[in-house]
Tab-separated table of C-alpha atoms and ligand atoms in Angstrom:
chain	number	residue	atom	x	y	z
A	87	MET	CA	9.789	13.773	15.221
A	88	ASP	CA	11.131	10.490	14.861
A	89	ARG	CA	14.366	9.765	12.938
A	90	ILE	CA	15.585	6.513	12.014
A	91	ARG	CA	20.063	5.782	12.754
A	92	ILE	CA	21.204	3.097	11.024
A	93	VAL	CA	24.883	1.409	11.001
A	94	GLY	CA	25.473	0.349	7.727
A	95	GLY	CA	27.903	-3.230	6.816
A	96	ARG	CA	25.657	-5.802	8.358
A	97	THR	CA	24.231	-8.689	6.457
A	98	LEU	CA	20.764	-10.112	7.701
A	99	GLU	CA	20.041	-13.089	9.110
A	100	GLY	CA	17.145	-14.352	10.663
A	101	THR	CA	13.247	-14.457	9.886
A	102	ILE	CA	10.828	-11.901	9.306
A	103	SER	CA	7.152	-12.226	9.600
A	104	ILE	CA	5.291	-10.607	7.455
A	105	SER	CA	2.009	-8.196	7.981
A	106	GLY	CA	-1.446	-8.067	6.387
A	107	ALA	CA	-1.066	-5.714	3.881
A	108	LYS	CA	-1.834	-1.972	4.782
A	109	ASN	CA	-3.438	-1.874	0.898
A	110	ALA	CA	-5.783	-4.287	1.304
A	111	ALA	CA	-6.286	-3.409	4.758
A	112	LEU	CA	-7.156	0.211	4.523
A	113	PRO	CA	-10.204	-0.749	1.472
A	114	LEU	CA	-11.726	-3.710	3.763
A	115	MET	CA	-11.901	-1.350	6.990
A	116	ILE	CA	-13.906	1.449	4.651
A	117	ALA	CA	-15.921	-1.196	3.456
A	118	SER	CA	-17.420	-1.853	6.961
A	119	LEU	CA	-19.347	1.666	6.175
A	120	LEU	CA	-21.062	-0.872	3.864
A	121	THR	CA	-23.629	-2.681	6.542
A	122	ASN	CA	-24.917	-2.038	9.582
A	123	GLU	CA	-23.343	-5.649	10.783
A	124	THR	CA	-19.714	-6.161	12.777
A	125	LEU	CA	-17.131	-6.509	10.110
A	126	THR	CA	-14.109	-8.425	12.076
A	127	LEU	CA	-10.591	-8.042	10.140
A	128	GLU	CA	-7.864	-10.263	11.032
A	129	ASN	CA	-4.630	-9.518	10.627
A	130	THR	CA	-4.615	-5.822	10.645
A	131	PRO	CA	-1.097	-4.374	10.380
A	132	ARG	CA	-0.148	-2.069	13.375
A	133	VAL	CA	0.398	0.941	11.109
A	134	ALA	CA	-0.418	4.822	10.789
A	135	ASP	CA	-2.841	4.732	8.475
A	136	VAL	CA	-4.768	2.354	9.861
A	137	GLY	CA	-4.558	4.106	13.152
A	138	MET	CA	-5.408	7.137	10.793
A	139	LEU	CA	-8.298	5.643	9.141
A	140	LEU	CA	-10.156	4.411	12.308
A	141	GLN	CA	-10.177	7.803	13.150
A	142	ILE	CA	-11.886	9.208	10.151
A	143	LEU	CA	-14.365	6.176	10.217
A	144	SER	CA	-15.353	6.881	13.323
A	145	HIS	CA	-16.116	10.352	12.651
A	146	HIS	CA	-19.013	8.526	10.119
A	147	GLY	CA	-20.059	7.163	12.874
A	148	VAL	CA	-17.986	3.424	12.823
A	149	ASP	CA	-17.549	2.220	16.680
A	150	TYR	CA	-14.745	-0.630	16.650
A	151	SER	CA	-12.690	-2.366	19.171
A	152	VAL	CA	-9.283	-3.655	18.793
A	153	ASP	CA	-8.327	-7.286	20.590
A	154	GLY	CA	-5.554	-7.003	23.232
A	155	ARG	CA	-2.276	-9.430	23.569
A	156	LYS	CA	-3.670	-12.526	24.659
A	157	PRO	CA	-0.985	-14.674	27.007
A	158	GLY	CA	1.727	-16.336	24.685
A	159	ASP	CA	1.090	-13.844	21.539
A	160	ASP	CA	4.255	-12.864	19.439
A	161	PRO	CA	4.176	-8.937	20.420
A	162	GLN	CA	4.792	-7.590	16.982
A	163	ALA	CA	1.672	-9.846	15.630
A	164	SER	CA	-0.955	-8.163	13.749
A	165	ARG	CA	-4.476	-7.211	15.361
A	166	THR	CA	-8.039	-7.759	14.825
A	167	LEU	CA	-10.127	-4.821	14.237
A	168	HIS	CA	-14.349	-5.152	14.731
A	169	LEU	CA	-15.367	-2.675	12.698
A	170	ALA	CA	-19.269	-1.752	13.017
A	171	ALA	CA	-21.085	1.075	11.121
A	172	ARG	CA	-24.667	0.671	12.964
A	173	GLN	CA	-25.549	4.212	12.117
A	174	ILE	CA	-23.654	6.391	9.763
A	175	VAL	CA	-23.599	9.751	11.489
A	176	ASP	CA	-22.260	11.911	8.709
A	177	ILE	CA	-21.548	11.703	5.079
A	178	THR	CA	-19.503	14.513	4.811
A	179	ALA	CA	-15.688	13.552	5.279
A	180	PRO	CA	-13.824	16.667	5.899
A	181	TYR	CA	-10.348	18.315	4.325
A	182	ASP	CA	-8.636	17.872	7.315
A	183	LEU	CA	-9.601	14.015	7.628
A	184	VAL	CA	-9.174	13.142	4.181
A	185	ALA	CA	-5.891	15.333	3.447
A	186	LYS	CA	-4.014	13.140	6.119
A	187	MET	CA	-5.129	10.043	3.987
A	188	ARG	CA	-5.968	9.383	0.270
A	189	ALA	CA	-7.334	6.447	0.465
A	190	SER	CA	-9.709	7.885	2.800
A	191	PHE	CA	-11.412	9.392	-0.298
A	192	TRP	CA	-12.441	6.128	-1.007
A	193	VAL	CA	-15.728	6.452	1.985
A	194	VAL	CA	-17.228	8.208	-0.992
A	195	ALA	CA	-18.274	4.862	-2.670
A	196	PRO	CA	-19.903	2.961	0.452
A	197	LEU	CA	-21.376	6.032	2.069
A	198	LEU	CA	-23.303	7.196	-1.564
A	199	ALA	CA	-24.228	3.447	-2.244
A	200	ARG	CA	-25.949	3.275	1.202
A	201	MET	CA	-26.996	6.658	2.066
A	202	GLY	CA	-27.636	7.785	-1.270
A	203	GLU	CA	-25.566	10.719	-0.780
A	204	ALA	CA	-21.452	11.189	0.306
A	205	ARG	CA	-19.471	14.738	0.580
A	206	VAL	CA	-15.720	13.707	0.579
A	207	SER	CA	-13.310	16.508	0.306
A	208	LEU	CA	-10.698	15.839	-2.849
A	209	PRO	CA	-7.737	14.076	-1.577
A	210	GLY	CA	-4.148	14.859	-0.368
A	211	GLY	CA	-1.968	12.052	1.065
A	212	CYS	CA	1.681	10.829	-0.863
A	213	ALA	CA	3.104	13.778	-3.051
A	214	ILE	CA	3.748	11.476	-5.946
A	215	GLY	CA	2.425	13.411	-9.358
A	216	THR	CA	-1.255	14.811	-9.175
A	217	ARG	CA	-3.205	11.518	-8.554
A	218	PRO	CA	-6.388	12.624	-9.926
A	219	VAL	CA	-9.999	11.077	-8.955
A	220	ASP	CA	-11.607	11.822	-12.391
A	221	LEU	CA	-11.509	7.604	-12.476
A	222	LEU	CA	-13.555	6.991	-9.231
A	223	LEU	CA	-15.509	9.724	-10.393
A	224	MET	CA	-16.643	8.223	-13.787
A	225	VAL	CA	-17.913	5.081	-11.777
A	226	LEU	CA	-19.983	6.947	-9.337
A	227	GLU	CA	-21.815	8.709	-12.569
A	228	LYS	CA	-22.092	5.653	-14.453
A	229	LEU	CA	-24.057	4.017	-11.850
A	230	GLY	CA	-26.205	6.342	-11.800
A	231	ALA	CA	-24.977	9.000	-9.456
A	232	GLN	CA	-24.971	12.552	-9.769
A	233	VAL	CA	-21.278	14.089	-8.561
A	234	ALA	CA	-20.761	18.090	-8.584
A	235	ILE	CA	-17.733	19.369	-7.701
A	236	GLU	CA	-18.434	22.324	-5.084
A	237	ALA	CA	-15.635	24.360	-2.647
A	238	GLY	CA	-12.815	20.978	-2.903
A	239	TYR	CA	-15.033	18.839	-2.604
A	240	VAL	CA	-16.632	16.041	-4.240
A	241	HIS	CA	-20.838	16.046	-3.396
A	242	ALA	CA	-22.229	12.680	-4.665
A	243	ARG	CA	-26.188	12.010	-4.971
A	244	ALA	CA	-28.349	9.018	-6.031
A	245	LYS	CA	-31.091	9.814	-4.011
A	246	ASN	CA	-33.214	6.695	-5.376
A	247	GLY	CA	-29.811	4.440	-4.703
A	248	LEU	CA	-27.143	3.488	-7.451
A	249	GLN	CA	-27.897	1.724	-10.546
A	250	GLY	CA	-25.906	-1.326	-11.810
A	251	GLY	CA	-23.908	0.015	-15.501
A	252	GLU	CA	-21.138	-0.771	-17.207
A	253	ILE	CA	-17.685	0.524	-16.344
A	254	HIS	CA	-14.722	-0.153	-18.223
A	255	PHE	CA	-11.833	2.198	-17.216
A	256	PRO	CA	-9.250	3.627	-19.953
A	257	LYS	CA	-6.415	3.356	-17.467
A	258	VAL	CA	-6.166	0.417	-14.743
A	259	THR	CA	-6.773	2.031	-11.634
A	260	VAL	CA	-6.779	0.483	-7.736
A	261	GLY	CA	-8.655	2.987	-5.977
A	262	GLY	CA	-10.898	2.682	-9.091
A	263	THR	CA	-11.488	-0.519	-9.221
A	264	HIS	CA	-12.035	-0.812	-4.949
A	265	THR	CA	-14.717	1.976	-5.612
A	266	ALA	CA	-16.770	-0.003	-8.189
A	267	LEU	CA	-16.774	-3.034	-6.006
A	268	MET	CA	-18.245	-1.173	-3.310
A	269	ALA	CA	-20.539	1.066	-4.888
A	270	ALA	CA	-21.930	-2.061	-7.624
A	271	SER	CA	-22.713	-4.446	-4.917
A	272	LEU	CA	-25.327	-2.307	-3.380
A	273	ALA	CA	-26.379	-1.228	-6.523
A	274	LYS	CA	-29.819	-2.286	-8.211
A	275	GLY	CA	-29.060	-5.041	-11.124
A	276	HIS	CA	-25.980	-5.861	-13.079
A	277	THR	CA	-22.711	-4.204	-13.244
A	278	LEU	CA	-20.004	-5.492	-16.022
A	279	ILE	CA	-16.355	-3.903	-14.826
A	280	THR	CA	-13.753	-3.956	-17.730
A	281	ASN	CA	-10.375	-3.448	-17.478
A	282	ALA	CA	-10.853	-3.636	-13.894
A	283	ALA	CA	-7.418	-3.715	-11.715
A	284	CYS	CA	-6.217	-7.046	-10.565
A	285	GLU	CA	-3.914	-6.871	-7.709
A	286	PRO	CA	-4.574	-8.811	-5.181
A	287	GLU	CA	-5.667	-6.558	-2.307
A	288	VAL	CA	-8.714	-5.741	-4.941
A	289	ALA	CA	-9.148	-9.597	-5.502
A	290	ASP	CA	-9.143	-9.637	-1.314
A	291	VAL	CA	-11.185	-6.636	-1.028
A	292	ALA	CA	-14.043	-8.918	-3.542
A	293	ALA	CA	-13.631	-12.056	-1.203
A	294	CYS	CA	-14.385	-10.017	1.643
A	295	LEU	CA	-17.315	-8.144	-0.100
A	296	ILE	CA	-18.575	-11.752	-0.896
A	297	LYS	CA	-18.394	-13.111	2.549
A	298	MET	CA	-20.473	-10.026	3.327
A	299	GLY	CA	-23.215	-11.498	0.352
A	300	ALA	CA	-22.115	-9.332	-2.137
A	301	LYS	CA	-22.528	-11.169	-5.570
A	302	ILE	CA	-19.146	-10.755	-7.330
A	303	LYS	CA	-18.145	-13.119	-10.234
A	304	GLY	CA	-14.068	-12.699	-11.707
A	305	ALA	CA	-12.477	-10.140	-8.961
A	306	GLY	CA	-8.674	-10.654	-9.291
A	307	GLN	CA	-9.101	-10.701	-12.846
A	308	PRO	CA	-9.657	-7.700	-15.736
A	309	THR	CA	-13.617	-8.379	-15.562
A	310	ILE	CA	-15.556	-8.649	-13.020
A	311	GLU	CA	-19.389	-8.893	-12.678
A	312	ILE	CA	-21.568	-7.863	-10.099
A	313	GLU	CA	-25.583	-8.023	-9.538
A	314	GLY	CA	-26.106	-6.007	-6.674
A	315	VAL	CA	-28.047	-6.344	-3.366
A	316	GLY	CA	-30.277	-5.098	-1.014
A	317	ALA	CA	-27.817	-5.383	2.312
A	318	LEU	CA	-24.617	-6.774	2.921
A	319	ARG	CA	-24.135	-8.351	6.091
A	320	GLY	CA	-21.024	-9.117	8.727
A	321	ALA	CA	-18.554	-11.151	8.707
A	322	ASN	CA	-15.120	-12.090	9.347
A	323	HIS	CA	-12.091	-11.461	7.443
A	324	SER	CA	-7.916	-12.271	7.694
A	325	VAL	CA	-6.239	-9.759	5.325
A	326	VAL	CA	-4.241	-11.090	2.834
A	327	PRO	CA	-0.236	-10.966	3.559
A	328	ASP	CA	1.144	-7.553	2.136
A	329	ARG	CA	3.156	-8.516	-1.062
A	330	ILE	CA	5.384	-4.815	-1.035
A	331	GLU	CA	6.362	-5.183	2.810
A	332	ALA	CA	7.878	-8.967	1.787
A	333	GLY	CA	9.183	-7.412	-1.534
A	334	THR	CA	10.924	-4.828	0.395
A	335	TYR	CA	12.370	-6.983	2.698
A	336	ALA	CA	13.474	-9.443	-0.041
A	337	ILE	CA	15.058	-6.559	-1.609
A	338	ALA	CA	17.066	-5.711	1.646
A	339	VAL	CA	18.838	-9.375	2.002
A	340	ALA	CA	19.707	-8.943	-1.998
A	341	MET	CA	21.471	-6.049	-0.718
A	342	THR	CA	23.047	-6.397	2.274
A	343	GLY	CA	23.814	-10.674	1.654
A	344	GLY	CA	22.397	-13.032	4.262
A	345	ASP	CA	20.009	-15.613	4.629
A	346	VAL	CA	16.348	-14.726	5.656
A	347	LEU	CA	13.228	-16.178	5.669
A	348	LEU	CA	10.206	-14.496	5.014
A	349	GLU	CA	7.283	-16.346	6.996
A	350	ARG	CA	3.497	-16.103	5.198
A	351	ALA	CA	5.563	-13.922	2.225
A	352	PRO	CA	2.623	-15.057	-0.406
A	353	PRO	CA	5.105	-15.949	-3.413
A	354	ASP	CA	2.723	-15.877	-5.861
A	355	LEU	CA	1.754	-12.298	-4.907
A	356	PHE	CA	4.825	-10.722	-6.255
A	357	GLN	CA	6.696	-13.206	-8.820
A	358	SER	CA	7.729	-9.995	-11.153
A	359	ALA	CA	9.329	-8.892	-8.118
A	360	LEU	CA	11.321	-12.393	-7.239
A	361	ASP	CA	11.711	-12.519	-10.409
A	362	ALA	CA	13.919	-9.048	-10.958
A	363	ILE	CA	15.428	-10.286	-7.606
A	364	CYS	CA	16.830	-13.680	-8.849
A	365	GLN	CA	18.286	-11.788	-11.564
A	366	ALA	CA	20.355	-9.455	-9.484
A	367	GLY	CA	22.368	-12.238	-8.023
A	368	ALA	CA	19.771	-13.399	-4.704
A	369	ASP	CA	18.470	-17.140	-4.371
A	370	VAL	CA	14.802	-17.091	-3.822
A	371	ALA	CA	13.213	-20.431	-2.333
A	372	VAL	CA	9.050	-21.203	-1.545
A	373	THR	CA	9.426	-23.474	1.533
A	374	ASN	CA	6.007	-24.015	3.140
A	375	GLN	CA	6.707	-21.168	5.810
A	376	GLY	CA	7.440	-18.518	3.346
A	377	ILE	CA	10.296	-17.495	1.363
A	378	ARG	CA	13.806	-17.904	1.780
A	379	VAL	CA	16.380	-14.857	0.607
A	380	ARG	CA	19.517	-15.305	0.652
A	381	ARG	CA	23.188	-13.717	-1.327
A	382	ASN	CA	25.973	-14.859	-0.241
A	383	GLY	CA	29.637	-13.605	-1.883
A	384	ALA	CA	28.504	-12.734	-5.534
A	385	GLY	CA	27.369	-9.447	-6.496
A	386	ILE	CA	24.422	-7.456	-8.034
A	387	ALA	CA	23.749	-7.727	-10.882
A	388	PRO	CA	22.505	-5.014	-12.626
A	389	VAL	CA	18.491	-5.517	-13.906
A	390	ASP	CA	16.353	-3.277	-16.359
A	391	ILE	CA	13.244	-2.863	-14.896
A	392	SER	CA	9.522	-1.122	-15.895
A	393	THR	CA	6.777	-0.838	-13.420
A	394	ALA	CA	3.742	-2.248	-14.679
A	395	PRO	CA	0.088	-2.699	-12.944
A	396	PHE	CA	0.259	-6.335	-11.051
A	397	PRO	CA	1.264	-8.771	-12.150
A	398	GLY	CA	3.938	-6.901	-13.433
A	399	PHE	CA	6.805	-5.334	-11.171
A	400	PRO	CA	5.162	-3.055	-8.552
A	401	THR	CA	5.180	0.839	-8.396
A	402	ASP	CA	5.438	0.552	-4.529
A	403	LEU	CA	8.899	-1.206	-5.200
A	404	GLN	CA	10.172	0.603	-7.842
A	405	ALA	CA	12.649	2.557	-4.923
A	406	GLN	CA	13.707	0.140	-3.255
A	407	PHE	CA	15.330	-2.121	-6.344
A	408	MET	CA	16.844	1.161	-7.657
A	409	ALA	CA	18.184	1.487	-4.400
A	410	LEU	CA	19.464	-2.415	-4.676
A	411	MET	CA	20.539	-1.042	-8.643
A	412	THR	CA	22.737	1.577	-7.031
A	413	LYS	CA	25.338	-0.930	-6.045
A	414	ALA	CA	25.048	-3.247	-9.182
A	415	LYS	CA	28.104	-4.113	-11.096
A	416	GLY	CA	27.259	-1.630	-14.089
A	417	ARG	CA	24.449	0.239	-15.493
A	418	SER	CA	20.608	-0.522	-15.385
A	419	ARG	CA	17.359	1.560	-16.658
A	420	ILE	CA	14.308	1.846	-14.278
A	421	THR	CA	10.785	2.863	-15.473
A	422	GLU	CA	8.145	4.161	-13.639
A	423	THR	CA	5.091	3.645	-16.042
A	424	ILE	CA	2.006	3.948	-13.713
A	425	PHE	CA	2.643	7.624	-10.987
A	426	GLU	CA	4.562	10.956	-12.661
A	427	ASN	CA	7.000	12.215	-10.593
A	428	ARG	CA	7.706	8.648	-8.106
A	429	PHE	CA	11.498	9.506	-8.285
A	430	MET	CA	11.619	12.118	-5.610
A	431	HIS	CA	13.930	9.186	-4.102
A	432	VAL	CA	16.724	9.588	-6.399
A	433	GLN	CA	18.262	13.074	-5.372
A	434	GLU	CA	18.067	11.371	-1.380
A	435	LEU	CA	20.161	8.072	-2.805
A	436	ALA	CA	22.392	10.771	-4.566
A	437	ARG	CA	23.245	11.799	-0.595
A	438	LEU	CA	24.559	8.340	-0.376
A	439	GLY	CA	26.700	8.386	-3.123
A	440	ALA	CA	24.380	6.653	-5.869
A	441	ARG	CA	25.025	7.804	-9.267
A	442	ILE	CA	21.667	7.972	-10.935
A	443	LYS	CA	20.567	10.026	-13.667
A	444	LEU	CA	16.549	10.804	-14.555
A	445	ASP	CA	15.162	11.283	-17.985
A	446	GLY	CA	11.314	11.782	-17.860
A	447	ASP	CA	9.721	8.723	-16.945
A	448	VAL	CA	13.322	6.476	-16.970
A	449	ALA	CA	16.010	6.079	-14.340
A	450	HIS	CA	19.205	5.672	-15.197
A	451	VAL	CA	21.660	3.864	-12.456
A	452	GLU	CA	25.483	3.222	-12.562
A	453	GLY	CA	25.895	1.223	-9.834
A	454	VAL	CA	28.866	1.910	-7.511
A	455	ALA	CA	30.836	-0.447	-5.676
A	456	GLU	CA	30.610	1.866	-1.967
A	457	LEU	CA	27.651	3.578	-0.948
A	458	GLN	CA	28.684	6.506	2.485
A	459	GLY	CA	25.988	6.920	5.095
A	460	ALA	CA	24.852	10.400	5.464
A	461	PRO	CA	21.555	12.722	6.780
A	462	VAL	CA	18.765	12.037	4.382
A	463	MET	CA	14.848	12.925	4.422
A	464	ALA	CA	12.030	10.370	3.820
A	465	THR	CA	9.990	12.107	1.368
A	466	ASP	CA	7.021	9.528	0.698
A	467	LEU	CA	6.425	6.233	1.931
A	468	ARG	CA	8.153	4.481	-0.511
A	469	ALA	CA	11.358	7.077	-1.079
A	470	SER	CA	11.416	6.251	2.501
A	471	VAL	CA	11.900	2.752	2.768
A	472	SER	CA	14.578	2.676	-0.363
A	473	LEU	CA	16.502	5.094	1.780
A	474	VAL	CA	17.100	2.777	4.520
A	475	ILE	CA	17.808	-0.039	2.004
A	476	ALA	CA	20.583	1.418	0.822
A	477	ALA	CA	21.579	2.619	4.194
A	478	LEU	CA	21.824	-0.950	5.550
A	479	ALA	CA	24.419	-1.529	2.790
A	480	ALA	CA	25.846	2.230	2.853
A	481	ARG	CA	29.608	2.686	4.698
A	482	GLY	CA	28.953	4.605	8.326
A	483	GLU	CA	25.984	5.657	9.767
A	484	THR	CA	22.852	7.150	8.121
A	485	MET	CA	19.791	9.176	9.798
A	486	VAL	CA	16.949	9.014	8.243
A	487	ASN	CA	14.395	12.143	9.027
A	488	ARG	CA	10.882	12.366	8.643
A	489	VAL	CA	10.333	9.030	9.335
A	490	TYR	CA	6.192	9.184	9.574
A	491	HIS	CA	6.074	8.124	6.262
A	492	LEU	CA	7.525	4.915	7.108
A	493	ASP	CA	5.582	4.346	9.968
A	494	ARG	CA	2.459	5.016	7.578
A	495	GLY	CA	3.169	2.052	6.008
A	496	PHE	CA	5.795	-0.325	7.654
A	497	GLU	CA	4.702	-2.198	10.729
A	498	HIS	CA	7.795	-2.390	13.441
A	499	LEU	CA	10.312	-1.854	10.536
A	500	GLU	CA	13.364	-1.184	13.128
A	501	LYS	CA	12.303	-4.389	15.042
A	502	LYS	CA	12.168	-6.810	12.396
A	503	LEU	CA	15.616	-5.640	10.882
A	504	GLY	CA	16.952	-5.621	14.043
A	505	ARG	CA	16.274	-9.057	14.429
A	506	CYS	CA	17.902	-10.185	11.826
A	507	GLY	CA	21.238	-8.436	13.151
A	508	ALA	CA	20.922	-4.514	11.257
A	509	ILE	CA	22.107	-2.105	13.690
A	510	VAL	CA	18.991	0.433	12.936
A	511	GLU	CA	17.200	2.723	16.022
A	512	ARG	CA	14.757	4.613	16.409
A	513	ILE	CA	15.190	8.162	17.788
A	514	SER	CA	12.376	10.264	18.737
A	515	GLY	CA	12.253	13.820	19.301
A	516	ASN	CA	12.531	16.707	17.400
A	517	GLY	CA	14.719	15.891	14.338
B	610	UD1	C1	-2.916	1.850	-5.252
B	610	UD1	C2	-2.009	1.946	-3.792
B	610	UD1	C3	-0.752	2.482	-4.445
B	610	UD1	C4	-0.391	2.035	-5.305
B	610	UD1	C5	-0.920	1.948	-6.832
B	610	UD1	C6	-0.593	1.037	-7.631
B	610	UD1	C7	-3.781	2.194	-1.462
B	610	UD1	C8	-3.941	2.352	-0.475
B	610	UD1	N1	-2.935	2.468	-2.540
B	610	UD1	O1	-3.045	3.446	-4.906
B	610	UD1	O2	0.519	1.991	-3.026
B	610	UD1	O3	1.132	2.862	-5.694
B	610	UD1	O4	-2.442	1.394	-5.864
B	610	UD1	O5	-0.726	-0.065	-7.707
B	610	UD1	O6	-4.134	1.219	-2.095
B	610	UD1	N2	-5.323	7.640	-11.789
B	610	UD1	C9	-6.247	8.443	-12.444
B	610	UD1	N3	-7.694	8.756	-12.189
B	610	UD1	C10	-8.055	7.799	-10.992
B	610	UD1	C11	-7.359	7.376	-10.665
B	610	UD1	C12	-6.335	6.877	-10.698
B	610	UD1	O7	-5.644	9.004	-13.825
B	610	UD1	O8	-9.273	8.807	-11.098
B	610	UD1	C13	-4.358	7.546	-12.127
B	610	UD1	C14	-3.416	7.518	-11.202
B	610	UD1	O9	-2.625	8.934	-10.991
B	610	UD1	C15	-2.106	6.877	-11.756
B	610	UD1	C16	-2.577	5.616	-12.102
B	610	UD1	O10	-4.391	5.691	-12.358
B	610	UD1	O11	-1.358	7.183	-12.404
B	610	UD1	C17	-2.798	4.358	-10.946
B	610	UD1	O12	-3.606	4.683	-9.541
B	610	UD1	P1	-4.375	3.845	-8.772
B	610	UD1	O13	-4.246	2.761	-9.228
B	610	UD1	O14	-5.807	4.569	-8.603
B	610	UD1	O15	-3.876	4.437	-7.553
B	610	UD1	P2	-4.951	4.179	-5.862
B	610	UD1	O16	-5.266	3.768	-5.744
B	610	UD1	O17	-4.620	5.228	-5.617
């Protein structure tokens, strides 16, 4: 198992190019199941979750190809995928595949919409809270499916096709909204979705579905209307830039100090995080190439944040922001409102000398003057990268174990940071 060794204390200077968003790429890839024509996705990040999903989709009958590098291409550039589900050969998504990646549960919607039946194992994935799928199943039922849970599998049937319906989400859910968009696009008649997730990745999936022939209005807002169509066609779509990756590096620069241009970072997609980063003492400037983040001299100011659905502060940046606050000059309060149990990074940050007290869904962080490198363990995707951020500013050496979590969602992390002057090295082997 690979490990990452970081020697802290360097400022970050240079340019980091922001990849396509993993959280958009995954549902977009799943949308390829909705059509028998080819869906081409540009700007797909080279992360382990994408590779895993390709395997899962090929199990259902998706043929795929990946464009090779052309002369002059940046070796770290994102890549183009061509996905063609000419024939669905299996409507069952087995436990051993779904357990590896929670988002693969979302195949239930296109399989059901196109084939009238799907059997999908209940999911596994990141160990954050219980992460139920009740609202996703509610969507399928509202669109006329019969849903049963049998031996750890969701068995959904709609032999005469799905019917449009009214879907109100009692809680904002990204996966629930993706499920509703995909299923309703091929349902007969009109669907109204209220309290939909407004995350940019939802809007990106809807934009792609529209190119495929879907009739969707209002995606990216809480009320979405869909008029079902009989079939969808192939399309070409470029994955939206990764606001979480951009926010992570912006926080890293705020932590270490320095001056970094985040190429192609989309400021409007993570404004709430940029505001918090500014309040913490970094300068943020929007240029036509991306976002420039700088922090010189002044220390880190404490900032209270509370996670919320978009456009609020993203839960996927909570751990990273907490890492920043561990070196703030004073106390901050970090409230997690989206997921229970999303504080697994706290005990590992404490190993680096952070002072954090947990009280239910609130973490009280008392900034310390200095963090000290130590061996730490990555527990989930976002928690792992928070350890990297802390390590970049810690005295001495930190060894981050179990980095496969990082590889699930961050493309070329050590290369991107290394190019900006950080001492970050991947050590292959049995860690
Ligand atoms: C997606 C993102 C994840 C991000 C999260 C919230 C992907 C691949 N993952 O996850 O990185 O942290 O959005 O922005 O895009 N819930 C239910 N019942 C359900 C579904 C969800 O109660 O059926 C709850 C969850 O437990 C959670 C909340 O709703 O408390 C939001 O979850 P959701 O938005 O669905 O997260 P994901 O789509 O799984």
